[in-house]
Coordinates of C-alpha atoms in Angstrom, one line a residue:
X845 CA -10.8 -3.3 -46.2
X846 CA -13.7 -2.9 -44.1
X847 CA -12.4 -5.5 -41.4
X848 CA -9.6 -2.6 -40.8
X849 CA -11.6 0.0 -39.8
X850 CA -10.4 1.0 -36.2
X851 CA -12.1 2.0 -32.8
X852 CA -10.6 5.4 -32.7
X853 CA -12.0 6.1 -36.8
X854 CA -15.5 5.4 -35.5
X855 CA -15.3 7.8 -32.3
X856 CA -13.6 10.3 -34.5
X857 CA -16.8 10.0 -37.5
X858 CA -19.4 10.1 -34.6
X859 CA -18.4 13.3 -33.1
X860 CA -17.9 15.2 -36.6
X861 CA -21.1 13.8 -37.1
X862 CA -22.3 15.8 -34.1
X863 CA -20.1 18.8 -34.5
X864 CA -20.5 18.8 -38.1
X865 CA -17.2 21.1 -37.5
X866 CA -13.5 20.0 -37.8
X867 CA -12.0 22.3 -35.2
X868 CA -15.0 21.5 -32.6
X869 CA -14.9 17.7 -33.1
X870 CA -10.6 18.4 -33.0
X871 CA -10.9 20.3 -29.5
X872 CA -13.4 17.8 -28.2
X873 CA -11.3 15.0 -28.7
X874 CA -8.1 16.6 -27.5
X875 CA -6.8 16.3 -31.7
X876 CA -5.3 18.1 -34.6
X877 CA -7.8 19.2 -37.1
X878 CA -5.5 17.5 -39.2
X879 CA -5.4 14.6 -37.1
X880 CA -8.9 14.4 -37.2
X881 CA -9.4 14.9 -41.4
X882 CA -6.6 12.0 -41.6
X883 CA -9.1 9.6 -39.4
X884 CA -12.1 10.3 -41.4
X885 CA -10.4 9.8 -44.9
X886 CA -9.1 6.4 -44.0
X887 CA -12.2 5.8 -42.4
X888 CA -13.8 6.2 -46.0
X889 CA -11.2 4.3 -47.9
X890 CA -11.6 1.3 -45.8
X891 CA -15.5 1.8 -46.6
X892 CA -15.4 2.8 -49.8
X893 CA -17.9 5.4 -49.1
X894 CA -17.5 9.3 -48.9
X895 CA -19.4 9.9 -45.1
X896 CA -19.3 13.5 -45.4
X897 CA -19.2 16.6 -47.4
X898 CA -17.1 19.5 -46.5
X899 CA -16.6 22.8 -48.0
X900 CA -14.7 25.8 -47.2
X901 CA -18.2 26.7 -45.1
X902 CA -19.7 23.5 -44.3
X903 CA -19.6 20.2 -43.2
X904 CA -22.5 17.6 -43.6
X905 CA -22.9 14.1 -43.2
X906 CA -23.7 12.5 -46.8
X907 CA -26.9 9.9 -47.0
X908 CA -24.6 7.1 -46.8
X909 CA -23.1 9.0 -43.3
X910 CA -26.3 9.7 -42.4
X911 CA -27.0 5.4 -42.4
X912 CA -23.7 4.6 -41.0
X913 CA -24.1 6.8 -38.1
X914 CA -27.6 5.6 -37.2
X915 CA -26.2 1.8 -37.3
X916 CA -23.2 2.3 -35.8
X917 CA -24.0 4.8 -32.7
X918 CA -25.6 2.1 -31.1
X919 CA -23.2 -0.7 -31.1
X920 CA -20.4 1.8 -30.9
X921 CA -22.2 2.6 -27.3
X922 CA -22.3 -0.6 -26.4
X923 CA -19.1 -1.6 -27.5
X924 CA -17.4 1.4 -25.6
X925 CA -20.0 0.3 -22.4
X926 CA -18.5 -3.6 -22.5
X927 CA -14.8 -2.2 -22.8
X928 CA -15.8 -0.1 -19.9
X929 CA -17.2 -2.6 -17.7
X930 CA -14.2 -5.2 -18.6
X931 CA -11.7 -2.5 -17.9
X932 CA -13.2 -1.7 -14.4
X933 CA -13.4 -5.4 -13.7
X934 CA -9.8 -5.6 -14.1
X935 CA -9.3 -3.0 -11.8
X936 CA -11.8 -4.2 -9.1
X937 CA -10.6 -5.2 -5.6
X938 CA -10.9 -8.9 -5.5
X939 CA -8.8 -11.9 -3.6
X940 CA -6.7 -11.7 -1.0
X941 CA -4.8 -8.8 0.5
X942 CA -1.9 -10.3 2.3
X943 CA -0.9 -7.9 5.7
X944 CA 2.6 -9.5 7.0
X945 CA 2.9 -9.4 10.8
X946 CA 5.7 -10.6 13.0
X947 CA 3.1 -12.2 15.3
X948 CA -0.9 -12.1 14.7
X949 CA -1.5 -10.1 17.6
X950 CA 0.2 -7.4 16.2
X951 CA -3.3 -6.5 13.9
X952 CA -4.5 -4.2 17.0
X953 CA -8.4 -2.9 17.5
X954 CA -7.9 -0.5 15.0
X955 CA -6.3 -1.6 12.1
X956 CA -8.7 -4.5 12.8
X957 CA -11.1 -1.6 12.4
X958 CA -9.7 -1.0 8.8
X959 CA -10.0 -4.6 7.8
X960 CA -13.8 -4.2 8.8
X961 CA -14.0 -1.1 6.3
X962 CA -12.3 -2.4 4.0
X963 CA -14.0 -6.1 3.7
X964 CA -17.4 -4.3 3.7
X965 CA -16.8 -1.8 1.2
X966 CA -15.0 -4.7 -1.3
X967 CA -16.8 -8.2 -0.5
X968 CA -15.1 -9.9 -3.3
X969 CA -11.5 -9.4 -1.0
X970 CA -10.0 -10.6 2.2
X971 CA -7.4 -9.5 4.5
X972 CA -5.2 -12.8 5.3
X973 CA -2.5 -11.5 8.0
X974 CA 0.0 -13.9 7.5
X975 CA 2.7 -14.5 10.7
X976 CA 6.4 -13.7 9.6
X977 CA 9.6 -15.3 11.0
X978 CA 11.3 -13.0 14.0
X979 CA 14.1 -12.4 11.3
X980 CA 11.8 -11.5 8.6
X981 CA 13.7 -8.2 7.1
X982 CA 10.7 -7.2 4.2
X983 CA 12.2 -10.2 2.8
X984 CA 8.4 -11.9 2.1
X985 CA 7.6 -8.2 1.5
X986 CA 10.2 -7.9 -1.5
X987 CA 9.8 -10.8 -3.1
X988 CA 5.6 -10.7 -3.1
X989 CA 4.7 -13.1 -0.6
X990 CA 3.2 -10.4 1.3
X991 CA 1.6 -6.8 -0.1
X992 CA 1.8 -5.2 3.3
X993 CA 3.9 -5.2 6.3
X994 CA 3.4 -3.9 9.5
X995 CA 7.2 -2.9 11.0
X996 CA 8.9 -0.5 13.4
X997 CA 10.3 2.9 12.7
X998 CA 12.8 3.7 11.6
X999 CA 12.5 2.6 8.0
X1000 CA 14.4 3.8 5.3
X1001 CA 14.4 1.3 2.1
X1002 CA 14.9 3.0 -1.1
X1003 CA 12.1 0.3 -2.7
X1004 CA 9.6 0.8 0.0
X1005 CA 6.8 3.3 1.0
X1006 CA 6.5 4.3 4.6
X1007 CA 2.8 4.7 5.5
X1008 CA 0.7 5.6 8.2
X1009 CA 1.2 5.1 11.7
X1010 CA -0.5 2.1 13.4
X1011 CA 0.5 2.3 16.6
X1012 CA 2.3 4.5 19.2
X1013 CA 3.5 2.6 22.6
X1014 CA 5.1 3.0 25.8
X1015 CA 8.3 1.6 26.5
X1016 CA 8.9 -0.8 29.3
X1017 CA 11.6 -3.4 30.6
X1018 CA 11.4 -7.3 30.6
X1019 CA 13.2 -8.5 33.4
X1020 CA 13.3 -11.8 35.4
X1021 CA 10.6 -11.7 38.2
X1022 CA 13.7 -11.8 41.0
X1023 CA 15.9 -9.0 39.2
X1024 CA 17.0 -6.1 41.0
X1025 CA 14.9 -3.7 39.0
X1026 CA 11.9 -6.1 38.7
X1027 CA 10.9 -3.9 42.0
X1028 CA 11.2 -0.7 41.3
X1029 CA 7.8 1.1 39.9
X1030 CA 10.3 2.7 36.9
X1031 CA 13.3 2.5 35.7
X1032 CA 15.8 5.1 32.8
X1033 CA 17.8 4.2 30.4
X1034 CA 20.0 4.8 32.9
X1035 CA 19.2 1.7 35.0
X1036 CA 19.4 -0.5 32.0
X1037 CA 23.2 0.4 31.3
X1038 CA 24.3 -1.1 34.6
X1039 CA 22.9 -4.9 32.8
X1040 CA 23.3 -7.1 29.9
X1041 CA 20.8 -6.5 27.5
X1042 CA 19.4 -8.8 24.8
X1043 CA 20.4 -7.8 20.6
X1044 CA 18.9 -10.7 18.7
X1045 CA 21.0 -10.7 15.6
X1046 CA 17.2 -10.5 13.8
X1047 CA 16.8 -7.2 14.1
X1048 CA 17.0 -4.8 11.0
X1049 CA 20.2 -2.3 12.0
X1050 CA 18.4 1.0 12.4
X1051 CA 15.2 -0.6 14.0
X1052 CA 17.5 -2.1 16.5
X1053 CA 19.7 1.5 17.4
X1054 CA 16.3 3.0 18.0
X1055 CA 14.9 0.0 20.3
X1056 CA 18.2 -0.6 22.3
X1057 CA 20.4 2.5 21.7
X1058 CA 24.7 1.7 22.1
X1059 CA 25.0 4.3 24.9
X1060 CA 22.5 6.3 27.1
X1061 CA 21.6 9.7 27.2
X1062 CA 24.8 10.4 30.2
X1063 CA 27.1 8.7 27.5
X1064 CA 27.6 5.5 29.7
X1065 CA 27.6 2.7 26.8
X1066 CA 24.6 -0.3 26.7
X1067 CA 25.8 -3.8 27.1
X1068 CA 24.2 -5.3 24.0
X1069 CA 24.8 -9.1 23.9
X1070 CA 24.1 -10.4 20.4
X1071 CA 22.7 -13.9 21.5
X1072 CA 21.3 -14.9 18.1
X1073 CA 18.3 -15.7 19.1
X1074 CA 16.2 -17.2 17.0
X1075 CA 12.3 -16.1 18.2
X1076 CA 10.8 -14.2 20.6
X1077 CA 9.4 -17.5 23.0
X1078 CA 13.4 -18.0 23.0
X1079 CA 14.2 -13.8 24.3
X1080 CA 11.5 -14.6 26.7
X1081 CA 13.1 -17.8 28.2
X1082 CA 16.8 -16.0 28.6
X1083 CA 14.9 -12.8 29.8
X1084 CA 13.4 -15.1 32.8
X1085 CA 16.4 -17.1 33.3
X1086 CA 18.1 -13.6 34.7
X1087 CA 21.1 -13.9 31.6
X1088 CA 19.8 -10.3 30.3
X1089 CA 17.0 -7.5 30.2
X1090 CA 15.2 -6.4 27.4
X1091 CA 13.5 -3.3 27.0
X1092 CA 10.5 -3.7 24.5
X1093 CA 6.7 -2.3 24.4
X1094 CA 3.5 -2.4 26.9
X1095 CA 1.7 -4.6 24.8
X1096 CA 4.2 -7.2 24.7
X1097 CA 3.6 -8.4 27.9
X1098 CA 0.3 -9.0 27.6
X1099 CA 1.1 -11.1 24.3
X1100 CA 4.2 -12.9 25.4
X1101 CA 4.0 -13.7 29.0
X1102 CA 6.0 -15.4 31.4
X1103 CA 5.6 -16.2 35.0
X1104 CA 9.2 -15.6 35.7
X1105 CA 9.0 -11.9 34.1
X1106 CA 8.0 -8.8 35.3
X1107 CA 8.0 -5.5 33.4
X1108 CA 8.8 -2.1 34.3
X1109 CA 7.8 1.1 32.3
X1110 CA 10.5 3.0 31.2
X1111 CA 10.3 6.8 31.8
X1112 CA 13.3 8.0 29.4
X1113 CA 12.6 6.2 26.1
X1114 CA 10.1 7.1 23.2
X1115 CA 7.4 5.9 22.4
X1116 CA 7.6 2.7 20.1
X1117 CA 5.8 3.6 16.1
X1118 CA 4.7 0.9 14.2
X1119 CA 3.9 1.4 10.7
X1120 CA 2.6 0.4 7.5
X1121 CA 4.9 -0.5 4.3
X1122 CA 4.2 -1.6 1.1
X1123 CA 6.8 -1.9 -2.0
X1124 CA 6.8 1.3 -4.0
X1125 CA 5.6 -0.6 -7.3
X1126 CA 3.1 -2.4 -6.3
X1127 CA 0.0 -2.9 -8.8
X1128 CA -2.4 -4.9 -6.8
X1129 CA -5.8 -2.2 -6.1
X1130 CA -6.4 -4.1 -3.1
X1131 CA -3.4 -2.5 -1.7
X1132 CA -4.0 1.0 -2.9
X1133 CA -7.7 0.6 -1.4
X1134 CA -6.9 -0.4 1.9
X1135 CA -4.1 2.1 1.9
X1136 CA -6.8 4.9 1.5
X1137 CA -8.7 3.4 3.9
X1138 CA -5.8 3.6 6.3
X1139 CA -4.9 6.6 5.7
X1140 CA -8.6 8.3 6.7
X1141 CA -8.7 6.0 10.0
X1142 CA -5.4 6.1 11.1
X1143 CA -4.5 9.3 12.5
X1144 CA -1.0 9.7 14.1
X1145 CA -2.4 12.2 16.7
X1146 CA -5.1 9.7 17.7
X1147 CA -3.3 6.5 18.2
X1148 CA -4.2 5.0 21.6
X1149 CA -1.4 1.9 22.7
X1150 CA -2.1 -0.9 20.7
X1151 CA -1.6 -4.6 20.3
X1152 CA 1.6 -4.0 17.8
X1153 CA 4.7 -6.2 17.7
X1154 CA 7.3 -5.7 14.9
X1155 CA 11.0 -6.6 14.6
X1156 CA 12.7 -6.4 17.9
X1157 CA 9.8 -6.9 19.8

């Protein structure tokens, strides 16, 4: 019965043999006493040897305890160090971290300072950003395609984690180059109501109320023309054809330029927030690493305007 004997018997025998006292070797292991007498006598069934001899006052290892603890201590070490080593190796950050992004340029200077962090602290993983469709709603997120996404607030998904803030921006208008506000050095919310403005049917509900509210501050309600528009080179076009406005971020204009549009910062609006998300059960470690990463580089009272697009543009 030998071949029986288990791992937890021979952890069990080695601390009594150490203790040489059932209530130490119990509290030591987080066990019963009784637990720990039940371990040692089916240790020495499956042996066939009695490994120690206990009294009402004492407890000593017998010679054939003494033998088996100074042949087994070392391989049970070693066994215990390999089990170890194997475990932490199937917890090590390795592969590819997949960071979802509604355009590349949206990985700004400082998440792209993370990446460095992280890279150099795990050289056996990658970041890959991989470039989502404009109508993208955490679908590639949901189903795995993707372990992280970088999105707009306001997110509120029941499966998903809200993390750290990327990016804070200030909000400006697109507007052909020859539209009545494409002169003026600002422009409120306001101005806007008095135009059509563009609601791609790809935006995600809440994240498009925030971006393009239905009324303005004075109550007058926003024109929002659901064009269907399939990707951002397509708002851009209708934005320089003079068919609507679009109020969006400062860094889209440098990402997505046209030399038909101008764009005018708007004074009334708050700042954009682009974020981190991840699903709530999600097992991959190179995801929780980068996340703490994140979370001790990223701080939302230090976020300078960067290059950050998410849904709605």
């Amino acid at each position: 019965m030998w071949e029986t004997v288990e791992l937890r018997e021979i952890r069990v025998f080695l601390a009594l043999a150490e203790e040489l006292h059932f209530r130490r070797t119990a509290d030591r292991l987080g066990l019963t006493q009784s637990r720990v007498s039940q371990s040692l006598r089916s240790l020495e069934h499956k042996l066939g040897l009695e490994l120690v001899h206990r009294t009402s006052r004492r407890v000593t290892l017998s010679p054939a305890g003494e033998r088996f603890r100074e042949e087994i201590s070392g391989a049970y070490g070693e066994l215990v160090a390999a089990l170890r080593r194997t475990h932490e190796a199937g917890l090590a950050v390795a592969g590819e971290l997949r960071l979802g992004a509604h355009n590349a340029a949206a990985v700004g200077a400082r998440l792209l300072g993370v990446m460095d962090v992280f890279e150099a602290a795990n050289e056996r993983c990658a970041v890959q950003v991989v470039e989502l469709s404009f109508g993208d709603r955490f679908d590639s997120l949901r189903r795995g395609a993707i372990d992280l996404m970088l999105t707009r607030l306001p997110v509120d998904e029941a499966d998903l984690v809200v993390g750290p803030i990327v990016d804070r921006e200030p909000r400006v208008l697109a507007v052909a180059h020859d539209h009545p506000l494409a002169s003026r050095a600002a422009v409120s919310i306001e101005d806007i109501a008095g135009y059509d403005v563009g609601w791609a049917d790809a935006l995600i509900p809440k994240i498009g109320d925030a971006f393009i509210p239905g009324k303005t501050p004075g109550g007058r309600p926003i024109r929002r023309l659901r064009l269907g528009i399939g990707d951002i080179g397509e708002l851009i076009v209708t934005v320089a054809r003079g068919k609507i406005v679009h109020p969006t971020v400062s860094s889209f204009a440098s990402h997505y330029g046209h030399p038909s549009v101008r764009y005018v910062p708007i004074t009334d609006m708050p700042a954009a927030e682009t974020v981190l998300v991840w699903r709530r059960r999600n097992p991959v470690p190179a995801m929780r690493e980068f996340i703490r990463i994140a979370r001790g580089s990223l701080h939302d009272h230090d976020a300078p305007g960067m290059s950050a697009i998410g849904p709605g543009g």
